[in-house]
Amino acid sequence: MALLLALLAFLLVAGDGQMLYKDSRQSIEARIKDLLRRMTLEEKIGQMTQIERAVASQAVVRQYGIGDVLNGGGSAPAERAAPNVWEDMVDDYQIGAMSTRLGIPVIYGVDAVHGHNNVYGATIYPHNIGLGSSRDPELVRRIGAATALEVRATGMPYAFAPCIAVCRDPRWGRCYESYGEDTQLVRSMTKIIQGLQGSPPPSHPSGYPYVGGPSKVVACAKHFVGDGGTVKGIDENNTVTTYRQLVQVHMAPYLDAIAMGVSTIMISYSSFNGIKMHANRFLVTEVLKNRLGFQGFLISDWEAIDRITDPPKQNYTYSVLTSVNAGIDMIMVPFDYQNFINILTGLVKSGAVSQSRIDDAVTRILRVKFAAGLFEAPKANRKLNNKVGAEDHRELAREAVRKSLVLLKNSARSGSSKNILPLSKTAPKILVAGTHADDLGLQCGGWTITWQGGSGQTTIGTTIRQAIANTVSQSTQVVYEQSPDANFVKDKGFSYAVVVIGEQPYAEIAGDNLNLTIPSQGIDTIRNVCSSLRCVVVLISGRPLVLEPHIDMMDALVAAWLPGSEGQGVADVLFGDHDFVGKSSRTWFKRVDQLPMNVGDMGYDPLFPYGFGMTMRQQ
Ligand code: GLC
């Protein structure tokens, strides 16, 4: 009887007049099949087209059948836009999509790479280089879950995270986006995908996209493959290695991501032995789709198909042809979408791009949209608004800061029996100095509010100076001077100093750096302060920097990486409420002429080896 009823239900719904694809009781594959057969070529190509919010609108989405919208780093509906303003924007695109003939919802993607970092007031977690130093995959899963909630709280179902690059050269401007230099460490950190998307049941087929409900998001493992292995760490450049090494060092984390049901994978700007990844049909289709069984969708990087040619977009038709035929399913255009749509339409009509390739791409895109529940709940869940920057998320970020810190040096000045750390909370007078001591933007780094990041009160959080003031006794006088000269320090009765210095924020190619020296203002402050005071130096950086010439001036040195909005985590450890647990996710080189130098290499001669990290109990 039940079978008969089910059959009857199927027949009722499956009739041409009924939209089986809109019936959530049907399997995803049945819904895809029903929808695909109804779609025109124009509607299919619209699904493959991702545009930036700056050129998107309800009308554009409706007119072109655009399937996907994103905001690039720093692109926002307003300065310091509140969650509901983001939701109104995304819902507006959705209204356009839902009013098309077939009503296929838009999927809106955003770079939530260390929290929901485009959104003012969102919790900003340590960048991946710090999370890798925590060696705590469960912590990272929890961060993924909290980030998913904040992304959903702005009406968005899709995050371009995690970056699972294995950065092999810290001269790369994106090295801080990598969990570390060691493949096994990066593999362990792919657990964040279970936080972002949810954990699929054991019966879930490997490689099939999985999104576990309305508080989870579609994740995006990036950038496939070898982005962290380019020559001298030059961003978007050439990874020259054997296929075996490419697989063992850079591709292995994708096996874990695919096994966890990652729904999308972003292709790398870089090349493998001179072949652009965005034009590499063997690696993209033969390996990733056919051999590794990835069944979600592949998305290009930002204007990445333009850069298949040099100069970029020299032959856009060739770029579109090559990238789509390589197996890329969704193109992050993101502005010149009419041109893209016209060219791809022409290529299909001429037979240069097969209908089956288009159908494969659209099948994958629809698979992810169905898996994400977008057809059932296309619009924002307004009840989540209070999750952005929620107190429990900030506490989680504070925990992550504590666990990410790496203690590189802890000693006592001559004449003192005790190491300087942990610091006394009851010292009568202390000095806090340095360019990064009281600057939320600098401690967050790139990909924060804006693409490149910035300095000052760019969002909501606690600076390290504020954290120190929160921690010491009422009777302790905390003197803050950003860049004191030597006279400021002398004979002023300071018990000790905390000097917080480091790199200015950067993202992508803007961060490529062949010298890796500590900015001179920081060195001057170390010299002026530490020459006459016991001092702890806290280094804010996206990677190891040249230390040897300066380290003898310091009594203690902490690598804080890019800790994010919750600076309280730094004070928690400096004052001994928690001990250091961090183990460096990177080799700390002595000189840049040693690079690239990674754990296991012949002639390995670091200042501090991969995995180094002291505790305060160690003498
Ligand atoms: C950027 C990055 C990529 C990011 C995308 C969208 O250039 O390479 O990681 O997801 O564009 O912002």
XYZ file of C-alpha atoms and ligand atoms in Angstrom:
631
model
C 0.000 0.000 0.000
C 2.796 2.444 1.018
C 4.614 1.648 -2.206
C 1.441 2.262 -4.166
C 0.940 5.633 -2.445
C 4.555 6.586 -3.064
C 4.212 5.639 -6.723
C 1.003 7.629 -6.951
C 2.685 10.636 -5.323
C 5.580 10.332 -7.752
C 3.285 10.094 -10.781
C 1.245 13.041 -9.577
C 4.278 15.206 -9.072
C 6.255 13.919 -12.028
C 3.651 14.954 -14.560
C 4.858 17.739 -16.845
C 2.527 20.181 -15.279
C 4.077 19.529 -11.844
C 7.541 20.751 -10.835
C 9.104 17.597 -9.409
C 12.327 19.538 -8.774
C 10.469 21.695 -6.277
C 9.418 18.667 -4.249
C 11.863 18.273 -1.363
C 10.648 14.715 -0.823
C 12.342 13.696 -4.052
C 16.028 12.714 -4.201
C 18.485 15.408 -5.157
C 19.429 13.506 -8.302
C 15.792 13.184 -9.361
C 15.254 16.894 -8.768
C 18.356 17.763 -10.808
C 17.242 15.549 -13.676
C 13.781 17.066 -13.718
C 15.062 20.648 -13.549
C 17.898 20.222 -16.047
C 15.590 18.948 -18.745
C 13.418 22.033 -18.354
C 16.311 24.520 -18.677
C 17.255 26.476 -21.784
C 20.889 26.995 -22.735
C 20.596 30.604 -21.571
C 19.303 29.514 -18.153
C 22.102 26.948 -17.870
C 24.820 29.460 -18.677
C 23.274 31.894 -16.205
C 23.828 29.312 -13.486
C 27.521 29.138 -14.413
C 27.927 32.909 -14.110
C 29.021 34.453 -10.801
C 28.945 38.263 -10.571
C 30.084 40.787 -7.998
C 27.481 42.590 -5.877
C 28.628 45.926 -7.351
C 27.102 44.989 -10.725
C 24.291 42.820 -9.355
C 20.673 43.777 -8.750
C 17.293 42.116 -8.620
C 16.764 43.146 -12.256
C 20.144 41.864 -13.491
C 19.663 38.541 -11.727
C 16.218 38.194 -13.268
C 17.167 39.356 -16.753
C 20.275 37.201 -17.148
C 19.225 34.303 -14.925
C 22.382 34.850 -12.895
C 22.905 31.904 -10.539
C 25.607 33.257 -8.283
C 26.687 36.493 -6.638
C 29.650 37.329 -4.383
C 31.256 40.263 -2.693
C 34.998 40.632 -3.056
C 37.112 41.609 -0.053
C 35.884 44.956 1.218
C 32.840 45.191 -1.072
C 29.833 45.928 1.154
C 26.314 47.392 0.841
C 27.339 50.188 3.217
C 30.124 51.231 5.569
C 29.833 49.155 8.757
C 26.657 47.578 7.362
C 24.574 45.801 10.011
C 23.595 42.134 9.460
C 20.081 43.032 8.341
C 21.484 45.344 5.639
C 23.508 42.427 4.256
C 20.406 40.233 4.461
C 18.293 42.779 2.608
C 20.900 42.877 -0.156
C 21.106 39.089 -0.556
C 17.325 38.690 -0.336
C 16.920 41.291 -3.067
C 18.973 39.170 -5.461
C 16.939 36.164 -4.347
C 13.679 37.898 -5.208
C 15.068 38.447 -8.695
C 16.025 34.778 -8.980
C 12.748 33.473 -7.604
C 10.813 35.540 -10.138
C 12.457 33.844 -13.119
C 10.665 31.136 -15.107
C 12.107 28.247 -13.085
C 12.824 30.113 -9.855
C 16.311 28.704 -9.270
C 17.718 30.472 -6.194
C 20.945 32.428 -6.263
C 23.868 31.199 -4.131
C 25.748 34.115 -2.558
C 29.393 33.561 -1.688
C 31.780 35.449 0.578
C 35.364 35.157 1.844
C 34.764 34.196 5.462
C 38.356 33.048 5.930
C 38.985 33.909 9.583
C 35.474 34.545 10.773
C 32.966 36.544 8.772
C 35.721 39.057 8.163
C 33.964 41.369 5.682
C 31.266 42.194 8.200
C 31.698 44.945 10.795
C 31.328 43.524 14.294
C 31.839 39.904 13.276
C 34.158 37.744 15.346
C 37.643 37.720 13.814
C 39.626 34.548 14.547
C 43.381 34.080 14.247
C 44.460 33.580 10.666
C 45.223 29.990 9.668
C 48.967 30.182 10.393
C 48.043 30.716 14.051
C 45.330 28.059 14.063
C 47.848 25.614 12.601
C 50.147 26.409 15.541
C 47.334 25.467 17.951
C 47.537 21.888 16.610
C 43.849 21.607 17.635
C 41.578 20.332 14.804
C 38.558 20.217 17.113
C 39.086 23.905 17.950
C 39.154 24.643 14.240
C 35.965 22.648 13.682
C 34.264 24.719 16.364
C 35.484 27.893 14.670
C 34.002 26.630 11.406
C 30.636 26.059 13.066
C 30.626 29.519 14.672
C 31.673 31.148 11.411
C 28.918 29.335 9.521
C 26.376 30.790 11.954
C 27.678 34.330 11.443
C 27.699 33.922 7.658
C 24.111 32.636 7.728
C 23.235 35.525 10.056
C 23.859 37.847 7.113
C 21.729 35.804 4.717
C 24.629 34.055 2.992
C 24.877 30.270 2.414
C 28.386 30.023 0.945
C 31.901 30.709 2.277
C 35.077 30.619 0.169
C 36.869 28.743 2.932
C 38.980 26.934 4.005
C 42.218 27.726 2.250
C 44.059 24.390 2.443
C 47.221 25.576 0.760
C 50.446 24.028 2.020
C 52.659 27.109 2.076
C 56.209 26.035 1.364
C 57.780 29.503 1.212
C 56.939 32.330 3.660
C 57.848 34.904 1.038
C 54.321 34.196 -0.328
C 51.888 36.978 0.558
C 49.199 34.381 1.389
C 51.297 32.212 3.672
C 49.226 33.245 6.690
C 46.149 31.797 4.956
C 47.844 28.383 5.098
C 47.628 26.205 8.236
C 51.316 25.377 7.827
C 54.203 23.982 5.815
C 53.519 20.367 6.669
C 50.943 18.472 4.635
C 49.808 16.272 7.525
C 49.153 19.358 9.679
C 47.077 20.940 6.909
C 45.207 17.662 6.414
C 44.286 17.621 10.102
C 42.925 21.161 9.846
C 40.485 20.305 7.038
C 38.233 19.371 9.976
C 37.016 22.981 9.754
C 34.891 21.795 6.823
C 32.851 19.691 9.257
C 32.263 22.873 11.244
C 31.292 24.949 8.252
C 29.115 22.333 6.489
C 28.332 19.855 9.265
C 29.500 16.240 9.475
C 27.918 13.881 6.929
C 26.572 10.551 8.220
C 28.817 7.510 7.609
C 26.493 6.451 4.790
C 27.087 9.700 2.913
C 28.876 8.997 -0.375
C 32.449 10.361 -0.477
C 32.776 13.313 -2.797
C 29.086 14.188 -2.711
C 28.322 17.703 -1.431
C 26.947 17.861 2.097
C 25.384 20.772 3.984
C 23.870 19.853 7.321
C 21.034 22.334 7.725
C 20.138 26.043 7.830
C 22.907 26.986 10.283
C 25.571 25.452 8.052
C 27.090 26.802 4.860
C 28.519 25.529 1.599
C 32.321 25.431 2.021
C 35.035 25.882 -0.591
C 38.407 24.139 -0.379
C 40.975 26.360 -2.094
C 43.028 26.837 -4.215
C 43.432 23.649 -6.225
C 46.320 22.819 -6.562
C 49.834 23.844 -5.582
C 49.041 27.471 -4.755
C 51.494 27.300 -1.830
C 54.337 25.838 -3.823
C 55.213 28.535 -6.345
C 58.727 29.657 -7.173
C 59.998 31.934 -4.350
C 56.444 32.084 -3.077
C 55.526 34.478 -5.866
C 51.732 34.746 -5.781
C 49.840 33.250 -8.735
C 53.120 32.023 -10.186
C 54.491 28.643 -11.241
C 54.737 25.512 -9.097
C 57.624 23.560 -10.522
C 57.737 20.018 -9.161
C 57.012 16.413 -10.033
C 53.457 15.162 -10.255
C 54.256 12.826 -7.344
C 55.356 15.744 -5.155
C 52.346 17.801 -6.235
C 50.075 14.998 -5.088
C 51.928 14.183 -1.862
C 52.541 17.744 -0.683
C 49.713 19.862 -2.109
C 46.869 17.580 -3.226
C 46.589 15.337 -0.186
C 44.408 17.766 1.861
C 41.835 17.692 -0.949
C 41.378 13.958 -0.370
C 40.243 14.761 3.159
C 38.067 17.641 2.021
C 36.367 15.478 -0.600
C 35.863 12.643 1.899
C 34.151 15.149 4.216
C 31.729 16.158 1.482
C 33.187 19.581 0.686
C 30.671 21.114 -1.684
C 32.905 23.318 -3.809
C 36.579 23.651 -4.727
C 38.221 26.808 -6.044
C 40.871 26.529 -8.708
C 44.251 28.184 -8.150
C 45.593 31.110 -10.145
C 48.971 29.370 -10.171
C 50.439 27.061 -12.783
C 51.794 23.543 -12.523
C 55.014 23.222 -14.527
C 53.960 26.095 -16.732
C 50.345 25.075 -17.324
C 47.759 27.389 -15.777
C 45.562 25.471 -13.350
C 42.521 27.190 -14.881
C 43.426 25.581 -18.189
C 44.533 22.231 -16.817
C 41.943 19.706 -17.936
C 43.999 16.750 -16.704
C 44.192 17.915 -13.078
C 40.765 19.557 -12.961
C 38.641 16.975 -14.752
C 40.635 13.760 -15.053
C 42.123 13.815 -11.566
C 39.780 15.888 -9.396
C 36.437 14.883 -10.916
C 37.056 11.482 -12.455
C 39.695 9.877 -10.254
C 39.027 11.559 -6.897
C 35.270 11.479 -7.467
C 34.492 15.083 -6.564
C 30.779 15.704 -7.267
C 30.304 19.276 -6.122
C 31.126 22.236 -8.327
C 34.451 23.805 -9.261
C 34.635 27.565 -9.170
C 37.246 29.767 -10.805
C 39.080 32.409 -8.893
C 38.406 36.119 -9.368
C 39.045 37.057 -13.032
C 41.320 34.031 -13.065
C 40.247 32.872 -16.527
C 41.273 36.295 -17.859
C 44.795 35.543 -16.609
C 45.099 32.341 -18.619
C 46.600 34.609 -21.245
C 49.414 37.067 -20.716
C 48.551 39.905 -20.816
C 45.249 39.061 -19.107
C 42.131 38.943 -21.269
C 44.209 39.175 -24.418
C 41.875 36.554 -25.869
C 38.802 36.223 -23.657
C 37.137 33.757 -25.993
C 40.140 31.470 -25.594
C 39.993 31.952 -21.811
C 36.323 31.016 -21.640
C 36.753 28.048 -23.987
C 39.804 26.670 -22.202
C 38.577 27.084 -18.625
C 35.092 25.653 -19.211
C 36.485 22.749 -21.217
C 39.108 22.164 -18.516
C 36.163 21.363 -16.256
C 35.507 24.546 -14.312
C 31.772 24.768 -13.587
C 31.199 28.271 -12.210
C 33.136 31.293 -13.421
C 33.829 34.125 -10.949
C 33.658 36.620 -13.793
C 32.871 38.877 -11.798
C 32.075 42.122 -13.708
C 32.074 41.523 -17.493
C 29.227 39.029 -17.306
C 27.347 39.975 -20.485
C 30.514 39.364 -22.469
C 31.127 36.064 -20.695
C 27.555 34.877 -21.307
C 27.624 35.861 -24.966
C 30.970 34.194 -25.614
C 30.067 30.960 -23.843
C 26.705 30.837 -25.612
C 28.476 31.205 -28.946
C 31.012 28.506 -28.049
C 28.227 26.046 -27.209
C 26.288 26.859 -30.377
C 29.428 26.363 -32.455
C 30.097 23.038 -30.709
C 33.449 24.195 -29.308
C 32.007 23.628 -25.836
C 29.773 20.586 -25.721
C 26.255 20.555 -24.346
C 27.337 17.688 -22.095
C 30.056 19.868 -20.542
C 27.447 22.536 -19.816
C 25.097 19.939 -18.378
C 27.872 18.548 -16.166
C 28.590 22.039 -14.812
C 24.932 22.874 -14.190
C 24.264 19.455 -12.659
C 27.012 20.095 -10.126
C 25.830 23.607 -9.352
C 22.236 22.444 -8.852
C 23.472 19.530 -6.729
C 25.094 21.976 -4.316
C 22.085 24.287 -4.298
C 19.749 21.380 -3.511
C 22.158 20.011 -0.872
C 22.289 23.456 0.724
C 18.491 23.565 1.018
C 18.367 26.760 -1.019
C 15.182 25.779 -2.857
C 13.387 25.259 0.453
C 14.847 28.269 2.265
C 16.252 30.772 -0.247
C 15.963 33.817 1.951
C 17.743 34.931 5.125
C 16.834 33.520 8.510
C 16.407 36.796 10.369
C 16.432 35.068 13.750
C 20.220 34.603 13.518
C 21.109 38.308 13.454
C 22.392 38.320 17.029
C 24.962 35.667 16.156
C 27.276 38.180 14.486
C 30.044 38.845 17.024
C 28.196 36.819 19.685
C 29.916 36.658 23.090
C 30.363 32.879 22.946
C 32.054 33.246 19.562
C 34.405 35.882 20.967
C 35.256 33.547 23.830
C 36.021 30.842 21.279
C 38.257 33.279 19.394
C 39.986 34.206 22.662
C 40.665 30.518 23.299
C 42.028 30.207 19.766
C 44.362 33.161 20.349
C 45.710 31.561 23.521
C 46.352 28.258 21.773
C 47.953 29.877 18.722
C 50.687 31.774 20.574
C 54.199 30.337 20.275
C 56.771 31.113 22.974
C 60.139 31.406 21.268
C 62.183 32.823 24.146
C 61.739 33.309 27.906
C 64.689 34.370 30.036
C 65.812 36.446 32.989
C 68.037 39.510 32.749
C 71.342 39.074 34.546
C 70.843 39.520 38.258
C 67.294 38.247 38.152
C 66.517 34.690 39.185
C 63.120 34.464 37.473
C 62.243 34.381 33.785
C 60.263 37.427 32.806
C 57.185 35.338 31.892
C 54.624 35.030 33.373
C 54.348 38.758 33.935
C 53.311 40.132 37.314
C 49.756 41.468 37.504
C 50.616 43.630 40.495
C 53.663 45.511 39.296
C 53.322 49.186 40.295
C 54.083 50.608 36.821
C 54.503 48.995 33.426
C 55.096 50.211 29.873
C 53.140 49.023 26.855
C 54.736 50.108 23.568
C 54.829 49.356 19.888
C 52.940 50.098 16.684
C 50.759 47.010 17.127
C 49.996 47.318 20.849
C 46.771 49.288 20.536
C 45.639 48.693 16.955
C 42.805 46.275 16.237
C 43.261 46.444 12.472
C 46.929 45.551 12.653
C 46.324 42.587 14.942
C 43.660 41.244 12.549
C 45.769 41.511 9.405
C 44.576 41.210 5.813
C 41.107 40.035 4.761
C 39.523 42.095 7.538
C 36.726 44.533 6.682
C 38.704 45.396 3.571
C 40.634 43.124 1.260
C 44.061 44.332 2.357
C 43.091 45.031 5.958
C 43.917 48.293 7.667
C 44.976 49.936 10.907
C 42.917 51.484 13.687
C 39.492 50.621 15.069
C 38.386 48.883 11.871
C 35.896 46.654 13.686
C 34.893 45.599 17.199
C 37.340 43.802 19.473
C 39.995 44.091 22.169
C 43.486 45.379 21.470
C 46.463 43.898 23.292
C 46.923 47.106 25.278
C 43.287 47.000 26.365
C 43.719 43.341 27.264
C 46.729 44.120 29.445
C 44.841 46.920 31.172
C 41.949 44.498 31.771
C 44.304 41.980 33.383
C 46.615 43.866 35.749
C 45.625 44.990 39.225
C 43.792 48.208 39.901
C 46.953 49.569 41.499
C 49.125 48.952 38.448
C 49.812 52.019 36.336
C 49.840 51.079 32.647
C 51.710 53.629 30.531
C 51.165 53.324 26.761
C 53.556 54.922 24.287
C 53.459 53.745 20.689
C 57.027 54.574 19.682
C 58.983 55.735 22.746
C 62.526 57.010 22.430
C 65.203 55.792 24.817
C 64.834 58.802 27.151
C 61.136 58.127 27.609
C 61.999 54.784 29.140
C 64.981 55.526 31.338
C 64.599 55.927 35.098
C 60.822 56.092 35.000
C 60.301 53.236 37.437
C 58.825 50.760 34.965
C 58.882 47.177 36.243
C 58.847 45.751 32.718
C 57.651 46.501 29.203
C 55.472 44.696 26.686
C 56.517 45.668 23.149
C 54.032 44.728 20.420
C 55.345 45.216 16.878
C 55.114 43.553 13.487
C 53.990 43.649 9.876
C 51.509 45.991 8.270
C 48.440 44.169 6.890
C 48.431 42.731 3.388
C 46.620 40.224 1.196
C 47.679 38.164 -1.795
C 50.368 39.553 -4.081
C 50.635 42.734 -1.981
C 52.158 40.556 0.709
C 54.846 38.945 -1.422
C 58.141 39.834 0.276
C 61.661 38.682 -0.480
C 63.325 40.240 2.604
C 61.019 39.294 5.490
C 62.568 41.805 7.878
C 60.767 43.285 10.876
C 59.697 46.840 9.940
C 62.318 49.289 11.203
C 59.915 51.179 13.489
C 59.495 47.969 15.443
C 63.219 47.387 15.701
C 63.748 50.950 16.955
C 61.119 50.423 19.654
C 62.706 47.144 20.736
C 66.100 48.836 20.954
C 64.805 51.947 22.788
C 62.781 49.966 25.295
C 64.622 46.714 25.817
C 68.048 48.285 26.147
C 67.104 49.578 29.589
C 64.001 47.626 30.624
C 63.051 43.975 31.022
C 60.884 43.372 28.000
C 58.558 40.878 26.339
C 58.259 41.304 22.593
C 54.995 40.165 20.960
C 55.442 39.813 17.202
C 52.309 40.338 15.038
C 53.069 38.839 11.630
C 51.696 36.623 8.907
C 54.861 34.506 8.895
C 58.298 34.074 10.462
C 60.544 37.136 10.019
C 64.289 37.683 10.330
C 64.974 37.640 14.089
C 68.602 36.750 14.746
C 70.046 40.289 14.835
C 67.469 41.375 17.424
C 66.610 38.440 19.643
C 69.392 39.013 22.172
C 67.821 42.372 23.084
C 64.645 40.639 24.244
C 64.003 38.829 27.508
C 61.042 37.024 25.980
C 59.597 36.675 22.508
C 56.107 35.525 21.527
C 54.983 34.781 17.972
C 51.330 35.886 18.004
C 50.858 35.618 14.206
C 47.636 37.515 13.268
C 45.444 36.951 16.358
C 42.275 38.729 15.245
C 39.721 40.681 17.295
C 40.172 39.004 20.682
C 43.449 40.379 22.007
C 42.463 39.293 25.508
C 43.814 35.859 24.609
C 47.333 37.325 24.482
C 47.081 38.776 27.992
C 45.570 35.518 29.302
C 48.884 33.828 28.548
C 51.401 36.634 29.163
C 50.147 36.930 32.763
C 50.037 33.201 33.375
C 46.308 32.493 33.533
C 47.066 29.990 30.787
C 50.397 28.519 29.695
C 51.682 28.493 26.125
C 50.669 25.397 24.131
C 51.391 26.589 20.605
C 53.846 24.701 18.404
C 55.016 26.653 15.361
C 53.250 25.645 12.152
C 56.279 26.873 10.292
C 60.050 26.608 10.287
C 61.609 29.792 11.629
C 64.487 30.406 9.209
C 67.657 32.303 10.065
C 68.143 34.055 6.740
C 65.955 34.403 3.647
C 68.701 32.939 1.488
C 67.864 29.615 3.122
C 64.344 29.670 1.605
C 62.490 27.595 0.738
C 63.382 25.507 3.792
C 60.838 23.142 5.314
C 60.902 20.423 7.928
C 62.487 17.293 6.508
C 64.604 19.128 3.968
C 68.267 18.261 3.485
C 70.523 20.843 5.155
C 67.728 21.909 7.493
C 69.217 24.688 9.643
C 66.487 26.769 11.304
C 66.627 29.339 14.074
C 63.573 27.569 15.520
C 62.450 24.276 13.948
C 58.963 23.434 12.746
C 56.964 22.459 15.834
C 59.036 24.576 18.220
C 57.190 26.138 21.130
C 58.189 26.565 24.782
C 56.040 26.659 27.900
C 56.596 29.021 30.807
C 57.510 26.107 33.015
C 60.506 25.352 30.810
C 63.708 26.987 32.043
C 40.648 36.326 -4.461
C 41.291 35.087 -3.870
C 40.307 34.026 -3.460
C 38.986 34.666 -3.086
C 38.417 35.325 -4.324
C 37.115 36.081 -4.026
O 41.467 36.851 -5.461
O 42.308 34.448 -4.635
O 40.889 33.311 -2.359
O 38.085 33.681 -2.606
O 39.330 36.225 -4.945
O 37.370 37.166 -3.180
